[in-house]
Backbone as ProteinMPNN parsed JSONL, in Angstrom:
{"seq_chain_A": "MNKLLQVNCPQCDKVFSYYKSEFRPFCCERCKMIDLGHWFEESYRVPTKEKNQTDQNNGNKQNESQNDDEDQYSEQDVDLYEDDENNY", "coords_chain_A": {"N_chain_A": [[55.606, 69.901, 62.512], [55.184, 72.858, 60.891], [54.66, 76.037, 61.928], [52.823, 78.681, 60.645], [52.494, 81.759, 61.238], [51.399, 84.819, 60.48], [52.254, 88.098, 61.12], [52.154, 91.636, 61.896], [54.9, 93.83, 62.002], [55.614, 95.666, 64.904], [57.0, 98.027, 64.655], [57.582, 98.847, 61.925], [55.398, 97.965, 60.558], [55.448, 95.953, 58.674], [54.522, 92.845, 57.187], [55.314, 89.688, 58.45], [56.664, 86.351, 59.003], [56.032, 85.135, 62.054], [57.193, 83.028, 63.662], [59.497, 82.456, 62.277], [61.186, 84.576, 62.505], [64.039, 85.77, 64.127], [64.061, 87.966, 65.66], [61.773, 88.467, 67.058], [59.287, 90.39, 68.711], [59.67, 91.764, 66.38], [60.351, 92.426, 62.877], [62.952, 92.53, 61.956], [66.434, 93.116, 62.842], [66.982, 95.826, 62.729], [64.481, 97.136, 63.229], [64.069, 96.243, 65.797], [66.206, 97.49, 67.149], [65.58, 100.174, 66.761], [63.269, 100.377, 68.31], [64.391, 99.815, 70.822], [65.998, 102.053, 71.09], [64.009, 103.983, 71.417], [63.125, 103.304, 73.972], [65.429, 103.865, 75.477], [65.599, 106.622, 75.099], [63.499, 107.366, 76.565], [61.013, 107.666, 75.365], [58.686, 106.249, 75.511], [56.001, 106.385, 77.672], [54.077, 106.035, 80.644], [50.829, 107.106, 81.02], [49.851, 109.488, 83.47], [47.793, 110.81, 86.107], [47.512, 114.238, 86.863], [48.377, 115.7, 89.981], [45.741, 116.808, 91.95], [44.281, 119.509, 93.873], [43.043, 118.352, 96.132], [44.397, 115.898, 96.433], [46.925, 116.895, 97.045], [46.415, 118.165, 99.482], [45.714, 115.956, 101.053], [48.152, 114.667, 101.041], [49.661, 116.498, 102.511], [48.427, 116.257, 105.02], [49.144, 113.658, 105.657], [51.895, 113.966, 105.871], [51.985, 115.695, 108.076], [50.989, 114.016, 110.097], [53.018, 112.138, 110.134], [55.11, 113.746, 111.008], [54.154, 114.345, 113.563], [54.343, 111.82, 114.733], [57.104, 111.538, 114.687], [57.843, 113.613, 116.428], [56.696, 112.693, 118.791], [58.149, 110.384, 119.161], [60.661, 111.474, 119.57], [60.253, 112.81, 122.016], [59.877, 110.624, 123.689], [62.411, 109.51, 123.613], [63.845, 111.504, 124.955], [62.693, 111.335, 127.504], [63.508, 108.751, 128.24], [66.246, 109.126, 128.296], [66.498, 110.996, 130.369], [65.64, 109.417, 132.518], [67.715, 107.567, 132.621], [69.816, 109.245, 133.419], [69.064, 109.859, 136.009], [69.463, 107.471, 137.282], [72.172, 107.256, 137.61]], "CA_chain_A": [[54.61, 70.815, 61.987], [55.707, 74.204, 60.736], [53.604, 77.013, 62.188], [52.918, 79.884, 59.83], [51.713, 82.846, 61.804], [51.784, 86.08, 59.856], [51.939, 89.247, 61.976], [52.74, 92.917, 61.495], [55.965, 94.345, 62.858], [55.111, 96.832, 65.634], [57.773, 99.226, 64.326], [57.432, 99.289, 60.524], [54.114, 97.43, 60.087], [55.686, 94.954, 57.626], [54.01, 91.515, 57.507], [56.386, 88.684, 58.452], [56.358, 85.086, 59.667], [56.403, 85.322, 63.457], [58.059, 81.967, 64.188], [60.755, 82.394, 61.539], [62.001, 85.751, 62.822], [64.814, 85.67, 65.368], [63.958, 89.264, 66.347], [60.381, 88.607, 67.502], [58.13, 90.556, 67.833], [60.027, 92.644, 65.265], [60.668, 91.702, 61.647], [64.392, 92.523, 61.718], [67.238, 93.722, 63.903], [66.848, 97.285, 62.635], [63.264, 97.545, 63.941], [64.306, 95.958, 67.215], [67.104, 98.521, 67.681], [64.83, 101.438, 66.787], [62.416, 100.312, 69.497], [65.268, 99.923, 71.988], [66.362, 103.467, 71.163], [62.878, 104.712, 72.003], [63.143, 103.044, 75.418], [66.558, 104.607, 76.063], [65.276, 108.05, 75.06], [62.31, 107.509, 77.406], [59.895, 108.108, 74.532], [57.5, 105.542, 75.969], [55.641, 106.832, 79.018], [52.777, 105.638, 81.149], [50.101, 108.328, 81.367], [49.475, 109.627, 84.876], [46.948, 111.958, 86.41], [48.186, 115.306, 87.592], [47.852, 115.824, 91.331], [44.848, 117.945, 92.134], [44.422, 120.159, 95.176], [42.638, 117.411, 97.173], [45.504, 114.971, 96.636], [48.012, 117.603, 97.714], [46.019, 118.366, 100.872], [45.836, 114.663, 101.725], [49.585, 114.437, 101.225], [50.109, 117.348, 103.612], [47.936, 115.672, 106.265], [49.978, 112.493, 105.942], [53.191, 114.464, 106.332], [51.808, 116.221, 109.422], [50.88, 112.899, 111.034], [54.356, 111.559, 110.257], [55.884, 114.651, 111.851], [53.682, 114.154, 114.927], [54.948, 110.578, 115.204], [58.522, 111.794, 114.929], [57.933, 114.424, 117.639], [56.387, 111.825, 119.919], [59.292, 109.497, 119.323], [61.742, 112.274, 120.135], [59.932, 113.038, 123.423], [60.132, 109.372, 124.395], [63.859, 109.397, 123.756], [64.269, 112.438, 125.997], [62.27, 110.762, 128.78], [64.385, 107.621, 128.549], [67.556, 109.678, 128.604], [66.415, 111.595, 131.704], [65.574, 108.316, 133.481], [69.062, 107.018, 132.743], [70.628, 110.191, 134.186], [68.661, 109.762, 137.411], [69.979, 106.212, 137.833], [73.617, 107.32, 137.817]], "C_chain_A": [[55.183, 72.232, 61.985], [54.562, 75.202, 60.903], [53.853, 78.26, 61.351], [51.966, 80.937, 60.391], [52.239, 84.145, 61.223], [51.318, 87.234, 60.75], [52.576, 90.506, 61.397], [53.808, 93.316, 62.501], [55.428, 95.581, 63.587], [55.841, 98.129, 65.28], [57.471, 99.736, 62.917], [56.144, 98.801, 59.864], [54.254, 96.443, 58.927], [55.138, 93.6, 58.097], [55.163, 90.525, 57.413], [55.922, 87.439, 59.19], [56.917, 85.13, 61.087], [57.423, 84.292, 63.937], [59.385, 81.849, 63.448], [61.692, 83.552, 61.872], [62.74, 85.544, 64.142], [64.73, 86.958, 66.195], [62.533, 89.533, 66.838], [60.27, 89.563, 68.659], [58.403, 91.464, 66.641], [60.424, 91.811, 64.058], [62.174, 91.589, 61.424], [65.12, 93.218, 62.873], [67.1, 95.247, 63.906], [65.636, 97.779, 63.424], [63.409, 97.322, 65.444], [65.162, 97.061, 67.846], [66.433, 99.897, 67.724], [63.955, 101.485, 68.033], [63.243, 100.459, 70.773], [65.712, 101.372, 72.188], [65.252, 104.317, 71.764], [62.825, 104.512, 73.517], [64.258, 103.845, 76.086], [66.295, 106.109, 76.107], [64.076, 108.39, 75.936], [61.139, 108.097, 76.624], [58.594, 107.439, 74.942], [57.231, 105.962, 77.408], [54.264, 106.3, 79.379], [52.033, 106.912, 81.53], [49.719, 108.329, 82.841], [48.574, 110.834, 85.032], [47.778, 112.989, 87.137], [47.568, 115.37, 88.977], [46.927, 117.033, 91.397], [44.996, 118.47, 93.559], [44.073, 119.199, 96.309], [43.757, 116.431, 97.475], [46.644, 115.642, 97.382], [47.68, 117.842, 99.175], [46.123, 117.068, 101.656], [47.296, 114.337, 101.981], [50.121, 115.258, 102.374], [49.657, 116.79, 104.951], [48.769, 114.458, 106.644], [51.335, 112.93, 106.455], [53.097, 115.0, 107.747], [51.73, 115.09, 110.43], [52.223, 112.203, 111.194], [55.224, 112.429, 111.144], [55.462, 114.524, 113.302], [54.287, 112.895, 115.521], [56.414, 110.784, 115.529], [58.71, 112.608, 116.2], [57.683, 113.567, 118.868], [57.561, 110.892, 120.195], [60.448, 110.246, 119.973], [61.505, 112.529, 121.615], [60.191, 111.779, 124.239], [61.622, 109.186, 124.613], [64.362, 110.289, 124.875], [63.907, 111.876, 127.361], [63.17, 109.606, 129.182], [65.761, 108.111, 128.959], [67.561, 110.276, 130.003], [66.356, 110.514, 132.77], [66.952, 107.714, 133.696], [69.949, 107.932, 133.574], [70.321, 110.087, 135.67], [69.213, 108.502, 138.065], [71.467, 106.282, 138.128], [73.983, 108.259, 138.889]], "O_chain_A": [[55.621, 72.722, 63.026], [53.614, 75.21, 60.118], [54.95, 78.819, 61.351], [50.786, 80.98, 60.046], [53.389, 84.52, 61.451], [50.139, 87.332, 61.092], [53.431, 90.434, 60.514], [53.631, 93.155, 63.708], [54.844, 96.458, 62.951], [55.345, 99.215, 65.578], [57.146, 100.908, 62.731], [55.839, 99.186, 58.735], [53.263, 96.132, 58.266], [55.273, 93.25, 59.269], [55.902, 90.512, 56.428], [54.923, 87.462, 59.908], [58.131, 85.159, 61.286], [58.42, 84.659, 64.559], [60.309, 81.203, 63.945], [62.878, 83.498, 61.546], [62.134, 85.185, 65.151], [65.268, 87.027, 67.3], [62.136, 90.685, 67.011], [61.13, 89.534, 69.54], [57.469, 91.89, 65.962], [60.787, 90.642, 64.188], [62.63, 90.65, 60.771], [64.503, 93.82, 63.752], [67.101, 95.875, 64.965], [65.744, 98.73, 64.199], [62.929, 98.117, 66.253], [64.872, 97.514, 68.954], [66.695, 100.689, 68.629], [63.902, 102.5, 68.728], [62.832, 101.154, 71.701], [65.791, 101.855, 73.318], [65.512, 105.252, 72.522], [62.516, 105.445, 74.258], [64.049, 104.437, 77.145], [66.717, 106.79, 77.042], [63.682, 109.551, 76.04], [60.375, 108.912, 77.141], [57.516, 108.0, 74.742], [58.119, 105.903, 78.259], [53.4, 106.137, 78.517], [52.56, 107.721, 82.294], [49.316, 107.305, 83.391], [48.582, 111.754, 84.214], [48.649, 112.647, 87.937], [46.373, 115.124, 89.138], [47.277, 118.13, 90.961], [45.761, 117.92, 94.352], [44.731, 119.219, 97.349], [44.042, 116.156, 98.64], [47.263, 115.032, 98.254], [48.559, 117.737, 100.03], [46.573, 117.073, 102.802], [47.637, 113.788, 103.029], [50.954, 114.775, 103.141], [50.411, 116.838, 105.923], [49.068, 114.25, 107.82], [51.871, 112.323, 107.382], [54.011, 114.798, 108.546], [52.33, 115.175, 111.501], [52.539, 111.722, 112.283], [55.996, 111.912, 111.952], [56.308, 114.584, 114.194], [54.701, 112.891, 116.68], [56.914, 110.267, 116.528], [59.628, 112.339, 116.975], [58.38, 113.699, 119.874], [57.911, 110.652, 121.351], [61.136, 109.701, 120.836], [62.449, 112.475, 122.403], [60.675, 111.864, 125.368], [62.047, 108.752, 125.683], [65.215, 109.877, 125.661], [64.719, 111.929, 128.285], [63.553, 109.495, 130.347], [66.372, 107.56, 129.876], [68.521, 110.089, 130.751], [66.961, 110.671, 133.831], [67.32, 107.386, 134.824], [70.761, 107.444, 134.361], [71.22, 110.212, 136.5], [69.409, 108.473, 139.279], [71.979, 105.424, 138.847], [75.166, 108.427, 139.186]]}, "name": "protein", "num_of_chains": 1, "seq": "MNKLLQVNCPQCDKVFSYYKSEFRPFCCERCKMIDLGHWFEESYRVPTKEKNQTDQNNGNKQNESQNDDEDQYSEQDVDLYEDDENNY"}
């Protein structure tokens, strides 16, 4: 059974037989390469929200808590080091 599915090329909008094209979902190699060029040039982007002030403040709080953990870890290291000195 030969499937005849007619679709539009996403690059040039030409109608072609989907299952007969070796460059699916594009109609030809040219359209495929144009699309690849757009990817290499980073023309396609996912939209993102800009960070607002609240997000930045939350980020600062997270950084402060990480710094507190690092300080606590450093104090523990010092205590362990002092205990080792007392044993020698």
